[in-house]
XYZ file of C-alpha atoms in Angstrom:
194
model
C 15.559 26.954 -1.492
C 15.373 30.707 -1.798
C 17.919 33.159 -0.518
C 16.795 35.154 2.679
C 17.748 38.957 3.399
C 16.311 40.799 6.181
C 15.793 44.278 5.753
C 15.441 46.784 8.903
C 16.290 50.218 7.720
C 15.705 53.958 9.477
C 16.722 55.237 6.407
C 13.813 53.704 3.733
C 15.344 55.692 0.191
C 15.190 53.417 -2.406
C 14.693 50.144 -0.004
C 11.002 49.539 -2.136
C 13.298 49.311 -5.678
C 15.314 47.559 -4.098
C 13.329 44.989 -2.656
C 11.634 44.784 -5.519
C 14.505 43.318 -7.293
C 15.405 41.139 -4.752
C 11.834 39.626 -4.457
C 12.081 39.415 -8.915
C 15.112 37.328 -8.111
C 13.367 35.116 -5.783
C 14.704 36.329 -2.382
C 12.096 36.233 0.787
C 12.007 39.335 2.160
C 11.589 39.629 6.220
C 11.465 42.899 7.807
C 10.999 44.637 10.684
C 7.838 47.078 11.428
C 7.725 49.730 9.510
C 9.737 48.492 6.690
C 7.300 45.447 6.538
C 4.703 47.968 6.777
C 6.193 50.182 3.560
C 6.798 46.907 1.620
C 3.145 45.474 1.937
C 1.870 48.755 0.959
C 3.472 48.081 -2.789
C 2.414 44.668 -2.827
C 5.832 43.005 -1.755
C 5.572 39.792 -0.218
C 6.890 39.940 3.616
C 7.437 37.991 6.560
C 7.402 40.002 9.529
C 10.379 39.657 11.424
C 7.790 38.612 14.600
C 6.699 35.842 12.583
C 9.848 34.544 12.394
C 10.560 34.887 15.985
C 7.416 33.527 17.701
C 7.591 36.950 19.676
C 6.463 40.495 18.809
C 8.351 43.612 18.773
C 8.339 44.721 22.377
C 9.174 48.213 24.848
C 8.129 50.064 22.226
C 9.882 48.846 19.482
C 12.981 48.238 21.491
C 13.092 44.353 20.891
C 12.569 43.320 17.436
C 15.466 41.483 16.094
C 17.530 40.014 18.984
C 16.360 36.533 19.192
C 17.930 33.473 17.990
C 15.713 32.682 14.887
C 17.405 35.777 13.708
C 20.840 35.457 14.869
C 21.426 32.340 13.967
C 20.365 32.412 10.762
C 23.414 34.869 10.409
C 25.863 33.878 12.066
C 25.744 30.234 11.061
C 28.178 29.462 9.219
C 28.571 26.753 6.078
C 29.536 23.911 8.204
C 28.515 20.614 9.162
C 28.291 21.638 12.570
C 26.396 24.871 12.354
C 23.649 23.354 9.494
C 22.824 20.874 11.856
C 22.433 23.160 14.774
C 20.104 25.617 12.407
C 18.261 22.406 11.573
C 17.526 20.957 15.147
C 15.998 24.668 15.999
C 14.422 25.441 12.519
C 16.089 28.297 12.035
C 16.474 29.207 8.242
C 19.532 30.672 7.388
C 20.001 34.621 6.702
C 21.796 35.093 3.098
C 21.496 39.224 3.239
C 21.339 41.723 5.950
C 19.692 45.071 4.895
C 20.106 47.800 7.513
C 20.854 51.140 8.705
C 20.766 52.973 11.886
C 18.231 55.446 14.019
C 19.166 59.005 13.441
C 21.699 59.466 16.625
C 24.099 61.819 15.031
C 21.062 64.269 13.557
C 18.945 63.897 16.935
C 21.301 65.232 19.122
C 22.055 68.462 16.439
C 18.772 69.453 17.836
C 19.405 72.409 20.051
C 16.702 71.728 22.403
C 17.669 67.684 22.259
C 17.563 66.489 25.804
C 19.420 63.092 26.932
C 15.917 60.895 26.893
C 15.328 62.126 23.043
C 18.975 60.949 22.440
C 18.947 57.792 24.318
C 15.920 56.312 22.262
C 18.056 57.204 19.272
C 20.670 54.764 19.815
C 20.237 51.608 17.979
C 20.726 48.209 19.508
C 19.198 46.150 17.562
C 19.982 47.401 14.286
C 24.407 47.585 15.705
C 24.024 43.484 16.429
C 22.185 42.687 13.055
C 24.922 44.540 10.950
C 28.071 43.302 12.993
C 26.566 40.161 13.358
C 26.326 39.894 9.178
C 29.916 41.604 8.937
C 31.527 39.068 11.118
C 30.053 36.334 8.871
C 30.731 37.789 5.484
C 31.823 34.230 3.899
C 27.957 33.659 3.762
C 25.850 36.830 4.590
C 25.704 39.800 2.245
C 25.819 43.374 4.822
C 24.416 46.218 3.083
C 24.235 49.217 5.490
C 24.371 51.911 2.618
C 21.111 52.664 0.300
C 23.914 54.223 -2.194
C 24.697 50.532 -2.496
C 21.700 48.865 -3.552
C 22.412 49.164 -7.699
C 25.684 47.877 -7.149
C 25.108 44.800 -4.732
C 21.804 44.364 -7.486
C 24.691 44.222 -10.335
C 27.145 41.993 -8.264
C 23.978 39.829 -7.466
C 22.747 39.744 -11.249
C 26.362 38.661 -12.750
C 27.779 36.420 -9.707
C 30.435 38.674 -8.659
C 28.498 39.053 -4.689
C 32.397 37.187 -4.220
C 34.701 37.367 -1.372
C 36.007 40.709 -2.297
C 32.849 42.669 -2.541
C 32.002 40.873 0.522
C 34.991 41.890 2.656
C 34.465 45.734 1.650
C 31.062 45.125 2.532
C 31.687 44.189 6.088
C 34.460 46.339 6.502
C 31.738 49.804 5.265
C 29.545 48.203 7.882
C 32.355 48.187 10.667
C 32.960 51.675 10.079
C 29.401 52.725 10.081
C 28.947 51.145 13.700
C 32.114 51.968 15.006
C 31.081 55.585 13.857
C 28.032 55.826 14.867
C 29.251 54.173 18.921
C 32.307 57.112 18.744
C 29.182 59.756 18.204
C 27.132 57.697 21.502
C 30.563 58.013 23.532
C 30.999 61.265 22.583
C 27.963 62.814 23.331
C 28.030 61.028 26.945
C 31.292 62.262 27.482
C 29.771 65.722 26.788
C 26.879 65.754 28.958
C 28.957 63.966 31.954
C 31.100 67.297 31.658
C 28.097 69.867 32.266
C-alpha cells in the first residue's frame, strides 16, 4: 500500500517540486483547496481532501480538515488496537503531514488591519493537522517548513526519515504553533487594552 501525506500549505514555495517527488516515490497526495487546485494544474495526481471526508470545505473555507477521516488517519497509531479501529471506519492512515499556517503575524503588520481581517487569519485547521502529526511522530512525518522539503526528500530517499529526524520534526512544528498562538494572544491582549 502506498504512503499517504496530506499537504495544506498557505505558503505554496516549492510545494509543486516537492510533491512531485513524493508522487515519483509513490506517495498519494491529498490536499486541501487551493493546493489541490495548484497540484492538478501540473498534472499531479490528487485527492481532494473533501473526497476523503464525504463533506466539502465549508464557512468559507473554514472547515476543511477537521473530520475524522483525517484525524484519524494521523493520530492512529501502529497498534493492534488503533488498525482495527481505522479499519472498522475505513479510514486510511496519514504517513506525512505537509502544512503551514495563514499569514497572522504579516496581516496584522498592516496599518489599517482591523480585528475581522485578523481574525480570518488565524488558522484552526491547519494548528490541529500539524500538532495532531507532531504528537504522533513514531508514524507521521510533520513538515511545517518549505526550507525542509530537500532534506525530508534526502532522509526519505536513503531511509534515515528515523526517530531522530522525526522528533526534531515535531518539536520545529511545536514551536511554529506555539509561535504563531503567542502572536494570536498577543495581539488580543493589545486590542483589549485600547
Amino acid at each position: 500500500m502506498s504512503k499517504r501525506a496530506i499537504l495544506s500549505v498557505h505558503d505554496k514555495a516549492d510545494i509543486v517540486d516537492f510533491a512531485h517527488e513524493l508522487a515519483r516515490m509513490g506517495w498519494e497526495l491529498v490536499a486541501t483547496g487551493g493546493t489541490a487546485r495548484m497540484l492538478r494544474k501540473v498534472g499531479l495526481p490528487v485527492v481532494e481532501v473533501a473526497q476523503v471526508t464525504g463533506a466539502p470545505e465549508m464557512l468559507g473555507g473554514r472547515v476543511k480538515t477537521l473530520h475524522p477521516a483525517i484525524h484519524g488517519g494521523i493520530l492512529a497509531r501502529d497498534i493492534a488496537e488503533d488498525v482495527a479501529d481505522l479499519a472498522a471506519q475505513a479510514i486510511t492512515p496519514v504517513d506525512m503531514v505537509v502544512c503551514n499556517l495563514y499569514p497572522f503575524e504579516e496581516t496584522i503588520a498592516q496599518p489599517d488591519v482591523t480585528v475581522e481581517m485578523a481574525v480570518e487569519q488565524i488558522d484552526i485547521g491547519g494548528v490541529t493537522l500539524l500538532r495532531a502529526a507532531a504528537k504522533n511522530f513514531a508514524r507521521v512525518l510533520v513538515v511545517c517548513d518549505p526550507a525542509d522539503y530537500e532534506e525530508i526528500l534526502a532522509a526519505l530517499r536513503d531511509g534515515t526519515d528515523d526517530t531522530p529526524t522525526r522528533r526534531r520534526l515535531a518539536e520545529k512544528a511545536f514551536k511554529h504553533t506555539r509561535d504563531y498562538d503567542t502572536a494570536i494572544a498577543a495581539f488580543f491582549g493589545a486590542i483589549n487594552q485600547i
